[in-house]
Coordinates of C-alpha atoms and ligand atoms in Angstrom, one line a residue:
X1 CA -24.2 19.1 4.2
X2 CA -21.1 20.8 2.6
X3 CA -20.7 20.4 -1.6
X4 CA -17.6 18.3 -1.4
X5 CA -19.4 15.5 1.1
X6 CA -21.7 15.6 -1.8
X7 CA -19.1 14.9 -4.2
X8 CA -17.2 12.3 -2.2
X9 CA -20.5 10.5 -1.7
X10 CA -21.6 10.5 -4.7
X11 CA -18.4 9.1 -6.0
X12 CA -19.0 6.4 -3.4
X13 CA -22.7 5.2 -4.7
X14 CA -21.1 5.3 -7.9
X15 CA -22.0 1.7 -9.8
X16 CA -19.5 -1.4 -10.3
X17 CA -19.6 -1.3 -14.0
X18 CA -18.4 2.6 -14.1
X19 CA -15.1 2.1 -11.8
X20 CA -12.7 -0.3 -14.0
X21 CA -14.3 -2.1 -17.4
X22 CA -13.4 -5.4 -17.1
X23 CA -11.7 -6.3 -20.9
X24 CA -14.3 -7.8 -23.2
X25 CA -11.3 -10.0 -24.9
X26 CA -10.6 -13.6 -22.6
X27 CA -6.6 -13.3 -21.8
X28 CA -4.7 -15.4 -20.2
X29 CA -3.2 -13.4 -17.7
X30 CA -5.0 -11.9 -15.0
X31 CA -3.9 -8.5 -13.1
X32 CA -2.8 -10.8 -10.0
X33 CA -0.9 -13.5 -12.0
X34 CA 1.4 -10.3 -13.5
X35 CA 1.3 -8.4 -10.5
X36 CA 3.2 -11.8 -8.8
X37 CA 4.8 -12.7 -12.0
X38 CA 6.6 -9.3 -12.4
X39 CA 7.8 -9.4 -9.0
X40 CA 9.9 -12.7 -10.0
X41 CA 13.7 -11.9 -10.4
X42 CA 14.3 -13.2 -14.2
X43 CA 11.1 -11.9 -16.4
X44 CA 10.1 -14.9 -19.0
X45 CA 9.2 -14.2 -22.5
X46 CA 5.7 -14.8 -21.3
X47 CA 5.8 -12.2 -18.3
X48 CA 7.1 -9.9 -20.7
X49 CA 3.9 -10.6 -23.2
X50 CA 1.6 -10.5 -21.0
X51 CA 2.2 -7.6 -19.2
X52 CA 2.8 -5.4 -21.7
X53 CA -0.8 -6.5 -23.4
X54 CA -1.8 -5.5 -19.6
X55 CA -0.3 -2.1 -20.5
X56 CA -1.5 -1.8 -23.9
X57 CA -5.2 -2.8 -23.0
X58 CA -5.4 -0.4 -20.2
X59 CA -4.2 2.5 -21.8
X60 CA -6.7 1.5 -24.5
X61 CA -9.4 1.2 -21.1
X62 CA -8.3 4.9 -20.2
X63 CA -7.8 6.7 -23.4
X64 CA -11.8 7.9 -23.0
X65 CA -11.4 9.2 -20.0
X66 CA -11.3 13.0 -19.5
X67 CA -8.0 14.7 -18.8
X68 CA -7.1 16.2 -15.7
X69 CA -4.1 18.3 -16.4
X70 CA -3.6 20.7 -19.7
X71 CA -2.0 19.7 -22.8
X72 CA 0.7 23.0 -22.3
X73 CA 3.2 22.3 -20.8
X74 CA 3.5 26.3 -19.7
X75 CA 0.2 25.6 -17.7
X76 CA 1.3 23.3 -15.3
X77 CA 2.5 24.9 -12.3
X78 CA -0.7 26.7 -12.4
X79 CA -2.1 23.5 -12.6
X80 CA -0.2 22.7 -9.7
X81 CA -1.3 25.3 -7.7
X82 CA -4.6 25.4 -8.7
X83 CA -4.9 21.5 -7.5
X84 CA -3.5 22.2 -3.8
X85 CA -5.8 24.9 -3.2
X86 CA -8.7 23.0 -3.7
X87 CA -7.8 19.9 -1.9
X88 CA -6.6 22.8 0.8
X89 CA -10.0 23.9 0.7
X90 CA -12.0 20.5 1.3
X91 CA -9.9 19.6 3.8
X92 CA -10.8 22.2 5.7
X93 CA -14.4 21.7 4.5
X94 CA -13.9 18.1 6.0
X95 CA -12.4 19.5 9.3
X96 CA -15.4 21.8 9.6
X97 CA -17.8 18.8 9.0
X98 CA -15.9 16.8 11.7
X99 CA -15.7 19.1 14.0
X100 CA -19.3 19.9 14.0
X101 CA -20.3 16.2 14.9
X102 CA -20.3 14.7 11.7
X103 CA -18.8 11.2 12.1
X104 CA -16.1 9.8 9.8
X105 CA -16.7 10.0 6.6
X106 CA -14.3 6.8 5.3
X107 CA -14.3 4.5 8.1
X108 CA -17.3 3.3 10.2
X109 CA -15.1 1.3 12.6
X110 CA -11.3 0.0 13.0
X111 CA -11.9 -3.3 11.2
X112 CA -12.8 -1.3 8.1
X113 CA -9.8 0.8 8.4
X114 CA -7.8 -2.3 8.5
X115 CA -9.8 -3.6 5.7
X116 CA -8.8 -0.8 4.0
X117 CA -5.0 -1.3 4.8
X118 CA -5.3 -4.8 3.8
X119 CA -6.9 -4.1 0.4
X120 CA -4.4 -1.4 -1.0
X121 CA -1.2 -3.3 -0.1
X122 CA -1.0 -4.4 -3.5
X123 CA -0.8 -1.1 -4.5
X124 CA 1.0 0.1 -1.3
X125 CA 3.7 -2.7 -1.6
X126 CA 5.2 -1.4 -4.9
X127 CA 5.3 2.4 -4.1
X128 CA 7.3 3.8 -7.0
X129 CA 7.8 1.0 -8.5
X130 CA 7.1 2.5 -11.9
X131 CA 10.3 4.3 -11.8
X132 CA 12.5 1.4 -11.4
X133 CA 13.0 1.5 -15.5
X134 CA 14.7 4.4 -15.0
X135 CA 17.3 3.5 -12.7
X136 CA 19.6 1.9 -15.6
X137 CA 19.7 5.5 -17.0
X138 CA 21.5 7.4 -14.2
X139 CA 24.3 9.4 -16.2
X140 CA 21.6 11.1 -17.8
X141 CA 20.7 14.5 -16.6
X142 CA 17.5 14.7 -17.8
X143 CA 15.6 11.9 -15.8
X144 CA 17.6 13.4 -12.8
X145 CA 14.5 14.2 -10.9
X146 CA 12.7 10.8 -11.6
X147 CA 15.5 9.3 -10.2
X148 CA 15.5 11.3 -6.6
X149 CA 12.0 10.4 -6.6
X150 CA 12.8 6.8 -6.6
X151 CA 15.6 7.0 -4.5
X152 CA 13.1 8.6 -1.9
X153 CA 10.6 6.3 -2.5
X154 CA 13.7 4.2 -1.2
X155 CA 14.2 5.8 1.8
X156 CA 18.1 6.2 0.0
X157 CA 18.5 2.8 1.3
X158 CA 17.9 3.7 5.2
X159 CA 15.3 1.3 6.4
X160 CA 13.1 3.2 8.8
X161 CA 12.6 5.5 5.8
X162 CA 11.7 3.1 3.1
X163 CA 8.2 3.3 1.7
X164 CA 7.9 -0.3 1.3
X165 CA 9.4 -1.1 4.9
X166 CA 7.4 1.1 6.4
X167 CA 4.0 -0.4 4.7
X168 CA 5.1 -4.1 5.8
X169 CA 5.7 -3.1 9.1
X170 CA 2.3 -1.7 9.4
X171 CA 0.2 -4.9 7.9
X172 CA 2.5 -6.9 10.4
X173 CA 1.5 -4.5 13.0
X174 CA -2.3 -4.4 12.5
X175 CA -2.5 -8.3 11.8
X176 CA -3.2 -7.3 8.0
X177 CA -0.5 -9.7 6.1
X178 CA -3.1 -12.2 4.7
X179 CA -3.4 -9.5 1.4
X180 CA -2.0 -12.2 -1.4
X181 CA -5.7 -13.8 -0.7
X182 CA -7.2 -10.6 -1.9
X183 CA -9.1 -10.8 -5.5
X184 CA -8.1 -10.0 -8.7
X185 CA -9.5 -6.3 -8.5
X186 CA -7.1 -5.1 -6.0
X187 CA -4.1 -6.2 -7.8
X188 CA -4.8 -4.1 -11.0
X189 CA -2.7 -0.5 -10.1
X190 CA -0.3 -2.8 -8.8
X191 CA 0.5 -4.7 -11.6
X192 CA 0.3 -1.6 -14.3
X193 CA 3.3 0.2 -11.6
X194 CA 5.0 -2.9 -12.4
X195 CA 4.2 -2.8 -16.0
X196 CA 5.1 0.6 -16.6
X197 CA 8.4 -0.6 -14.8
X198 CA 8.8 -3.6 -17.1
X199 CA 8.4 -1.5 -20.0
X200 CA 9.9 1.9 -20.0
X201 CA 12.1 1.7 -23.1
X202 CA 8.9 1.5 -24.8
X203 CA 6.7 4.0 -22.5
X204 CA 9.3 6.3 -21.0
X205 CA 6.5 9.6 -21.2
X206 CA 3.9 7.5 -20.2
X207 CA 6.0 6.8 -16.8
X208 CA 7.1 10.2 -16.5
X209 CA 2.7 11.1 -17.1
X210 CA 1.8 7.8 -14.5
X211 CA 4.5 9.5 -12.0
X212 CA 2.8 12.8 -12.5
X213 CA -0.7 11.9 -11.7
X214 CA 0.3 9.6 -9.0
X215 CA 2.3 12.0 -6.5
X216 CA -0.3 14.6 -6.9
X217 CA -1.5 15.3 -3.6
X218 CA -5.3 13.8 -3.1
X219 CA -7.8 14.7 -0.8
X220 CA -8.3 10.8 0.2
X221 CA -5.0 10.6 2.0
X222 CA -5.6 13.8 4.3
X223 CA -9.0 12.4 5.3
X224 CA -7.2 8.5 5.9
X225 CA -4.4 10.1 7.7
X226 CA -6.8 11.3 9.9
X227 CA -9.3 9.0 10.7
X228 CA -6.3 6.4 10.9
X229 CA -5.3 8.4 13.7
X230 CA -8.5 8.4 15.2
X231 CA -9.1 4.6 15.3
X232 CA -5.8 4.2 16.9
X233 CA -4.1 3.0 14.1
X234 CA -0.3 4.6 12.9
X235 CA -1.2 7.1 10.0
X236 CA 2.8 8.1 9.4
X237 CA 3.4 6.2 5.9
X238 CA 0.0 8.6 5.3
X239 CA 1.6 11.4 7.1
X240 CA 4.7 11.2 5.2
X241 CA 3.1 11.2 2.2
X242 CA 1.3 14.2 2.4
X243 CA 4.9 15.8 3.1
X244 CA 7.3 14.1 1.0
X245 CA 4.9 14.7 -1.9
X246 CA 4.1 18.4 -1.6
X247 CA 3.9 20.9 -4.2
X248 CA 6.7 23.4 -2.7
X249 CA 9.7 20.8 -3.1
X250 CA 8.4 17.3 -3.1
X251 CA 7.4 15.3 -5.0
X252 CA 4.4 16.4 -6.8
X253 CA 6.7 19.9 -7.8
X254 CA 9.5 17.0 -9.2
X255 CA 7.2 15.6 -11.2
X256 CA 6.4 19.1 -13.2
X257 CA 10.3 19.2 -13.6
X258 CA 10.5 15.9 -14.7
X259 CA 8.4 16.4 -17.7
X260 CA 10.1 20.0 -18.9
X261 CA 13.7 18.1 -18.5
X262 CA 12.6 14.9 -20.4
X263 CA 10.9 16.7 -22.7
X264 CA 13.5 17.7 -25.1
X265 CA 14.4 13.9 -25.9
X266 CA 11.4 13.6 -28.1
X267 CA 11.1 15.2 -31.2
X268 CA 7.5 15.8 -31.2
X269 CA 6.4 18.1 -27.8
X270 CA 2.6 17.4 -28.5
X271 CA 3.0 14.2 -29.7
X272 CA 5.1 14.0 -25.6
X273 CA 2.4 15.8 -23.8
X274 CA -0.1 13.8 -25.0
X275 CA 1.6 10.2 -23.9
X276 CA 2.3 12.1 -20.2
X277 CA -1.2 12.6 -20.2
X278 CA -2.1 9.1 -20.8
X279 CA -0.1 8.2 -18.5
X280 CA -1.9 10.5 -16.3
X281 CA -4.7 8.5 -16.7
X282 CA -3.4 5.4 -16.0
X283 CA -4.3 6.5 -12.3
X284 CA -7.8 5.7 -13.0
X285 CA -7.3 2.2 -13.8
X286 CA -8.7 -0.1 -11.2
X287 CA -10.5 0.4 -8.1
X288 CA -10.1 4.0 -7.0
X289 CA -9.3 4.4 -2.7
X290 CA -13.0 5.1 -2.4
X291 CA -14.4 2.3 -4.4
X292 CA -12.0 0.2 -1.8
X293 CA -13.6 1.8 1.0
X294 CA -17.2 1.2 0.0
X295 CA -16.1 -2.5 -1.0
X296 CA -15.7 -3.4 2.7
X297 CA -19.1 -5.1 4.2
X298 CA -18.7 -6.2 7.8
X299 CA -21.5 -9.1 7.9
X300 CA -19.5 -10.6 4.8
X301 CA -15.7 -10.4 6.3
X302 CA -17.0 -12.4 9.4
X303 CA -18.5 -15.0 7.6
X304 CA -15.2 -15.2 5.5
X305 CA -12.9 -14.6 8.5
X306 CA -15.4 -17.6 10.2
X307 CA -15.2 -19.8 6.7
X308 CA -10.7 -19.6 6.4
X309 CA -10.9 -21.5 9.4
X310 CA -13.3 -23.9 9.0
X311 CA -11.1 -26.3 7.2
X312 CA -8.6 -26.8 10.2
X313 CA -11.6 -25.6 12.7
X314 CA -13.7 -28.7 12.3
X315 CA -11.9 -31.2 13.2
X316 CA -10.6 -29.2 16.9
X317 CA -13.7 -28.6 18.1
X318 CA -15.5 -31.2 21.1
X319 CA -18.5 -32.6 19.6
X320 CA -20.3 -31.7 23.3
X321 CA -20.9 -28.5 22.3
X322 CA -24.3 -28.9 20.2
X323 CA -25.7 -25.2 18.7
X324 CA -28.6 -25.0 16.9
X325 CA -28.8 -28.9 16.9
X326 CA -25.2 -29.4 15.3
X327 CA -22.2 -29.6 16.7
X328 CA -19.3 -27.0 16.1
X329 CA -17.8 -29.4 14.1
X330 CA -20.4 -30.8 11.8
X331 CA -21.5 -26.6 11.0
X332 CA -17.8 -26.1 9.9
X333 CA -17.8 -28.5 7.7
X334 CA -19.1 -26.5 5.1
X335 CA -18.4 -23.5 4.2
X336 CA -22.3 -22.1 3.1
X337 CA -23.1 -23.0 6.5
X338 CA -21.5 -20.8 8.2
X339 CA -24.0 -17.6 8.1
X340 CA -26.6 -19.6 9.2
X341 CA -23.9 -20.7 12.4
X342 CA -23.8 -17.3 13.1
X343 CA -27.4 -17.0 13.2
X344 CA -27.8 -19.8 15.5
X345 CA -25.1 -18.7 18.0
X346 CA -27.2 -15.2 18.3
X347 CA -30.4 -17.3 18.6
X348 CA -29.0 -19.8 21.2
X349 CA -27.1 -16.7 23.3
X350 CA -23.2 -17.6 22.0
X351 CA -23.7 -13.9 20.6
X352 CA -25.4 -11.3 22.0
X353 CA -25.2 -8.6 19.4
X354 CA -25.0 -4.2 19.6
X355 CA -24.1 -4.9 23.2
X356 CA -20.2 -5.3 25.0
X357 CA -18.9 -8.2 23.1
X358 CA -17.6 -9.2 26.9
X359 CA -21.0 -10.1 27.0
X360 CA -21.1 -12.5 24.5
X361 CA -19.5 -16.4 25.4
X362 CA -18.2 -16.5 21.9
X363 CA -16.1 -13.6 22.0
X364 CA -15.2 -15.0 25.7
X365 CA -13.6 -17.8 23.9
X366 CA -11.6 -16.2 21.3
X367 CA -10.3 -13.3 22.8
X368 CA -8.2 -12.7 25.9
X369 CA -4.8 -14.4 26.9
X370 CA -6.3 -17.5 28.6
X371 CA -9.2 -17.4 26.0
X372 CA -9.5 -21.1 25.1
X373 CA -9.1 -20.2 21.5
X374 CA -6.3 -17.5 22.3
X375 CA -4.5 -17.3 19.0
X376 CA -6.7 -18.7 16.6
X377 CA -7.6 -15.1 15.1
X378 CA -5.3 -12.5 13.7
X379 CA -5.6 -8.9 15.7
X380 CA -7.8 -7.9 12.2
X381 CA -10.0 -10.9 12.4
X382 CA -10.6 -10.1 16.2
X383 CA -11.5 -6.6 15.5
X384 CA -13.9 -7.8 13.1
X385 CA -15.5 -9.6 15.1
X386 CA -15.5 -7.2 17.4
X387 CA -16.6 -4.7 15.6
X388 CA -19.3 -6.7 14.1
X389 CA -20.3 -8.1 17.7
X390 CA -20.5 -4.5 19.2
X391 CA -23.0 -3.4 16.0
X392 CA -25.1 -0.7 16.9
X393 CA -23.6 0.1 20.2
X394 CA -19.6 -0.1 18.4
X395 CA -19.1 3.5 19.3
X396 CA -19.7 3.8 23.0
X397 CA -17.6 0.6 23.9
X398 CA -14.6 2.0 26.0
X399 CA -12.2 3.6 23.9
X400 CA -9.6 0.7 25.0
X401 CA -11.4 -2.6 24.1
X402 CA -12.6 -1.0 20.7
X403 CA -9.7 0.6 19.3
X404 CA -6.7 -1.3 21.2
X405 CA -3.7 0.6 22.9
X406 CA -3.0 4.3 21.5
X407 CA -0.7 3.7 18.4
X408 CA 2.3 5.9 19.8
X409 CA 2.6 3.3 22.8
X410 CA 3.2 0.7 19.5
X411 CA 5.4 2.6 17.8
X412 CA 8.2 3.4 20.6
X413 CA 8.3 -0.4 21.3
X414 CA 8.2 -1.2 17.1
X415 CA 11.3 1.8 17.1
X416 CA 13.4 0.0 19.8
X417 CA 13.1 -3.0 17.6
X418 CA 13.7 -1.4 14.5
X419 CA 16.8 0.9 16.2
X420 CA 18.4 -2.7 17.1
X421 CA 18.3 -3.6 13.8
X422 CA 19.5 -0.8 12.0
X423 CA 23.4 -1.6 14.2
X424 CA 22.8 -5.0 12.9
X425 CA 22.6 -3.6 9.3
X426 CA 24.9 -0.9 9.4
X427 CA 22.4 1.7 7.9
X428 CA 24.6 4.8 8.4
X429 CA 26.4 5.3 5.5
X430 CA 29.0 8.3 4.1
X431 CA 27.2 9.2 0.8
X432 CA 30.4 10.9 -0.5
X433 CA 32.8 7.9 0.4
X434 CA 30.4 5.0 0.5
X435 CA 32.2 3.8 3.4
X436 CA 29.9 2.7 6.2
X437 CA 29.7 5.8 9.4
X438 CA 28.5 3.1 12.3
X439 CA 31.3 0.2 13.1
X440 CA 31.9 -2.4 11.0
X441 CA 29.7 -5.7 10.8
X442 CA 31.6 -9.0 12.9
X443 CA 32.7 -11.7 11.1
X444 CA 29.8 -14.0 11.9
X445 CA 27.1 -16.4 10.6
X446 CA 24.9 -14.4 10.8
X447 CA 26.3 -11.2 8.8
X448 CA 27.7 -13.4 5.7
X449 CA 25.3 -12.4 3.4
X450 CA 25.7 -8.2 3.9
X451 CA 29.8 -9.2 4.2
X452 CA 30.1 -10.8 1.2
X453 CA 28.1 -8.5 -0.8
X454 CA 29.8 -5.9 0.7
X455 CA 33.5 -7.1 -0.6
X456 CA 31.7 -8.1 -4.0
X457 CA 31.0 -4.4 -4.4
X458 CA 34.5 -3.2 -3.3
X459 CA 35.8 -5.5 -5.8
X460 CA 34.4 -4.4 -9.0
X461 CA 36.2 -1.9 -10.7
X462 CA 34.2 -0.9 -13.8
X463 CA 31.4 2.1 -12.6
X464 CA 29.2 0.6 -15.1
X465 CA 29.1 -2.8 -13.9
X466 CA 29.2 -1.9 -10.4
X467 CA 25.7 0.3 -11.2
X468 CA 24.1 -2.6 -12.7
X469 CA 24.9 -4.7 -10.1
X470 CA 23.4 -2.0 -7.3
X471 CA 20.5 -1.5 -10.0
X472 CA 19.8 -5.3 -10.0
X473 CA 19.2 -5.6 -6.0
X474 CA 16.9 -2.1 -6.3
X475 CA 14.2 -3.4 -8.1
X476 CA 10.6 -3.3 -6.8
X477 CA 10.9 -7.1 -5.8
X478 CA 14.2 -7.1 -3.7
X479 CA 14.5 -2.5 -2.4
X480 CA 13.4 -3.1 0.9
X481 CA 15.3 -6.8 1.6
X482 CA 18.6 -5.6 3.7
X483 CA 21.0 -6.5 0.9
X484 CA 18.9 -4.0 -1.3
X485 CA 18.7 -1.4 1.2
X486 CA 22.2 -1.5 1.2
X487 CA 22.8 -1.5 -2.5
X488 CA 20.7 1.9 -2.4
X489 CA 22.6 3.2 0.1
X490 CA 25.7 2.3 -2.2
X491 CA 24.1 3.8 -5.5
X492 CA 23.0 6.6 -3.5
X493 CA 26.3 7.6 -2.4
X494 CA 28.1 6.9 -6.0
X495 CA 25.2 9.5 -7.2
X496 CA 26.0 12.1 -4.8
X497 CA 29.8 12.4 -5.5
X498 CA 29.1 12.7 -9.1
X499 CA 27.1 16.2 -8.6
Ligands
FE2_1 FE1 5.8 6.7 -1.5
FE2_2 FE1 6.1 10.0 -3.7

């Protein structure tokens, strides 16, 4: 077995209590109420308190750990390169590995891909969001290249390129939208990318260090790209990442220049460098992508995915059907039942487990078209069940039943849909003249909205105010609705014929 399976798995079987410390102090804010509270378009004194104790006690939470970049600011694009050749080189140790019959080393099965999905949409969901603090501060020269990086993160305000469009569409694709049930833990990088967005006036090099860490490239996205792929599931936001971010002219290189241009705003460089490296290490905060990918246990997501719908579920079922000496009813009715349901419906033959699920009369009734429960499951409960069905025999199901249609056959019809809306929207713009390339929008009900924000820009006369305004409809909460795509594509432009 190759050294960096070693290291991955040992980071795997790494204990609870060593991945995030939970705070020893009681607060009354949790990660999840300020991840939801931030997103909120007026921030109340309260959201402001408590998010910036969020800050202020993870930094604290961090401040222990080791550092992963130097404290010279000379050493950095060594740093750089040093960090892409060996993520180069266990990638290729990983292909090797794969390519030799090893199975996948992240995902035993679709479901747990989509688990995966699922559990860092939180984190997913605000790409970039850290830099939005920034955005108020776009005369100055020396936050230039934070600014491109959130602007990319933006897609420039054309929708098919968003970050944050692209994510949604690929939960709403996969049947993976239910992720505002997820706990507390999964909400934690989330909210401190808000945070850090909440409170950059304060924490401007810890941004600029949180930015840093963040769009360095990581071995976990090669390897999720590409077993994504193989399970049949879209890995382009993964894809792109791996691309947009690179150390040549992406991203990860921006953020080296970001810290030599901000640094001469602060009078103290060590006193800087040390700030960007705590906001390095802000990364760590939370559960890493691998502590997510061990978190996923398949027995326990179908007795949950069985349990969310037992409170509508026992009341629709007939009370003919008797299993295990209850009906389907009376076992739904509560909740710590339903393992022992399962377990009854493999004893009494309603499951027939590491064989075809076809075989089994549940799945008969909850899958298909003309299924008598057709509808009842999202696609990522099915394909738990399916998965969890299948068991030991998962992997030599045909290809089509346990991994669904290939994922290119998806994305040409989801890229009709999405080319149909983009004339709706009017997404080609002029970035010099602002004026819109495609024809204009009709005057109808259902365009008022774009219209009339449309004239509100024309109408405002003061470049200040007119940059606030865009600014306002940028932020993490609103980017990716059309009227904020738009007002990117408007701020974008006004940026572009200033240089
Ligand atoms: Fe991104
Ligand atoms: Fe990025």
């Amino acid at each position: 077995m190759s050294g960096v399976r070693i290291e991955i798995e040992r980071e795997i079987k790494r204990p609870q209590g060593a991945v995030s410390q939970p705070s020893k102090a009681v607060n009354h804010w949790t990660s999840k109420s300020v991840y939801f509270s931030l997103l909120e378009s007026n921030h109340s004194a309260a959201t402001k308190a408590n998010s910036a104790e969020l800050l202020v006690e993870k930094l604290k939470e961090t401040d222990i750990h080791a550092a992963s970049m130097p404290a010279n600011i000379q050493e950095l694009d060594h740093w750089l390169t040093e960090h892409n050749e060996i993520v180069g080189r266990q990638y290729r140790e990983y292909l090797a590995a794969r390519k030799a019959g090893q199975p996948r080393w992240y995902f035993g099965s679709k479901s747990h891909a989509l688990f995966f999905l699922k559990a860092v949409a939180p984190t997913k969901l605000v790409d970039g969001a850290w830099l939005f603090g920034l955005m108020r501060h776009w005369q100055d020269p020396r936050l230039a290249s934070l600014i491109k990086i959130y602007l990319e993160e933006l897609g420039d305000g054309v929708e098919p390129m968003n970050h944050v469009v692209l994510y949604r569409k690929l939960l709403k694709l996969n049947g993976c939208e239910d992720w505002k049930t997820l706990d507390d833990q999964f909400f934690t990088q989330g909210a401190i990318q808000l945070a850090l967005s909440a409170h950059t006036d304060s924490h401007l090099p810890e941004v600029i260090g949180f930015n840093l860490g963040y769009e360095q490239l990581p071995l976990h996205l090669l390897i999720t790209a590409y077993e994504l792929k193989e399970l049949n599931i879209d890995p382009y936001y993964f894809t792109l990442h791996t691309t947009i971010d690179n150390a040549q002219s992406g991203h990860a290189r921006s953020a080296i220049d970001a810290v030599e241009e901000a640094m001469p705003m602060f009078n103290n460089s060590r006193e800087f460098m040390q700030r960007v490296i705590a906001g390095v290490k802000l990364n760590d905060v939370g559960l890493s992508t691998l502590d997510i990918i061990r978190h996923f246990d398949l027995q326990g997501e179908v007795v949950r995915v069985l349990q969310s719908k037992a409170n509508i579920g026992q009341f629709m079922h007939s009370d003919r059907c008797v299993i295990g000496g209850k009906t389907v009813n009376e076992w739904l009715q509560d909740n710590e039942q339903v393992a022992m349901f399962l377990y009854e419906m493999e004893k009494t033959g309603w499951i027939k487990r590491h064989q075809d699920p076809e075989q089994s009369p549940f799945w008969k009734v909850i899958a298909g078209e003309k299924a008598a429960m057709f509808g009842v499951f999202t696609p990522y409960e099915q394909q738990v069940i399916y998965d969890w069905i299948a068991g030991d025999a998962l992997e030599s199901m045909p290809m089509l039943a346990r991994l669904g249609r290939p994922w290119r056959m998806v994305e040409r019809q989801s890229k009709a849909q999405e080319d149909a809306k983009n004339s709706r929207y009017g997404n080609v713009y002029d970035f010099h003249s602002g004026n819109r390339i495609g024809k204009k929008l009709p005057e109808t009900d259902f365009n008022q909205d774009q219209l009339s924000f449309e004239r509100y820009v024309h109408s405002i006369d003061n470049e200040e105010t007119l940059m606030n305004f865009l600014v306002d409809w940028m932020s993490p909460a609103k980017h990716h609705t059309p009227l904020g795509l738009c007002a990117t594509r408007y701020f974008k432009s006004h940026m572009d014929s200033l240089f």
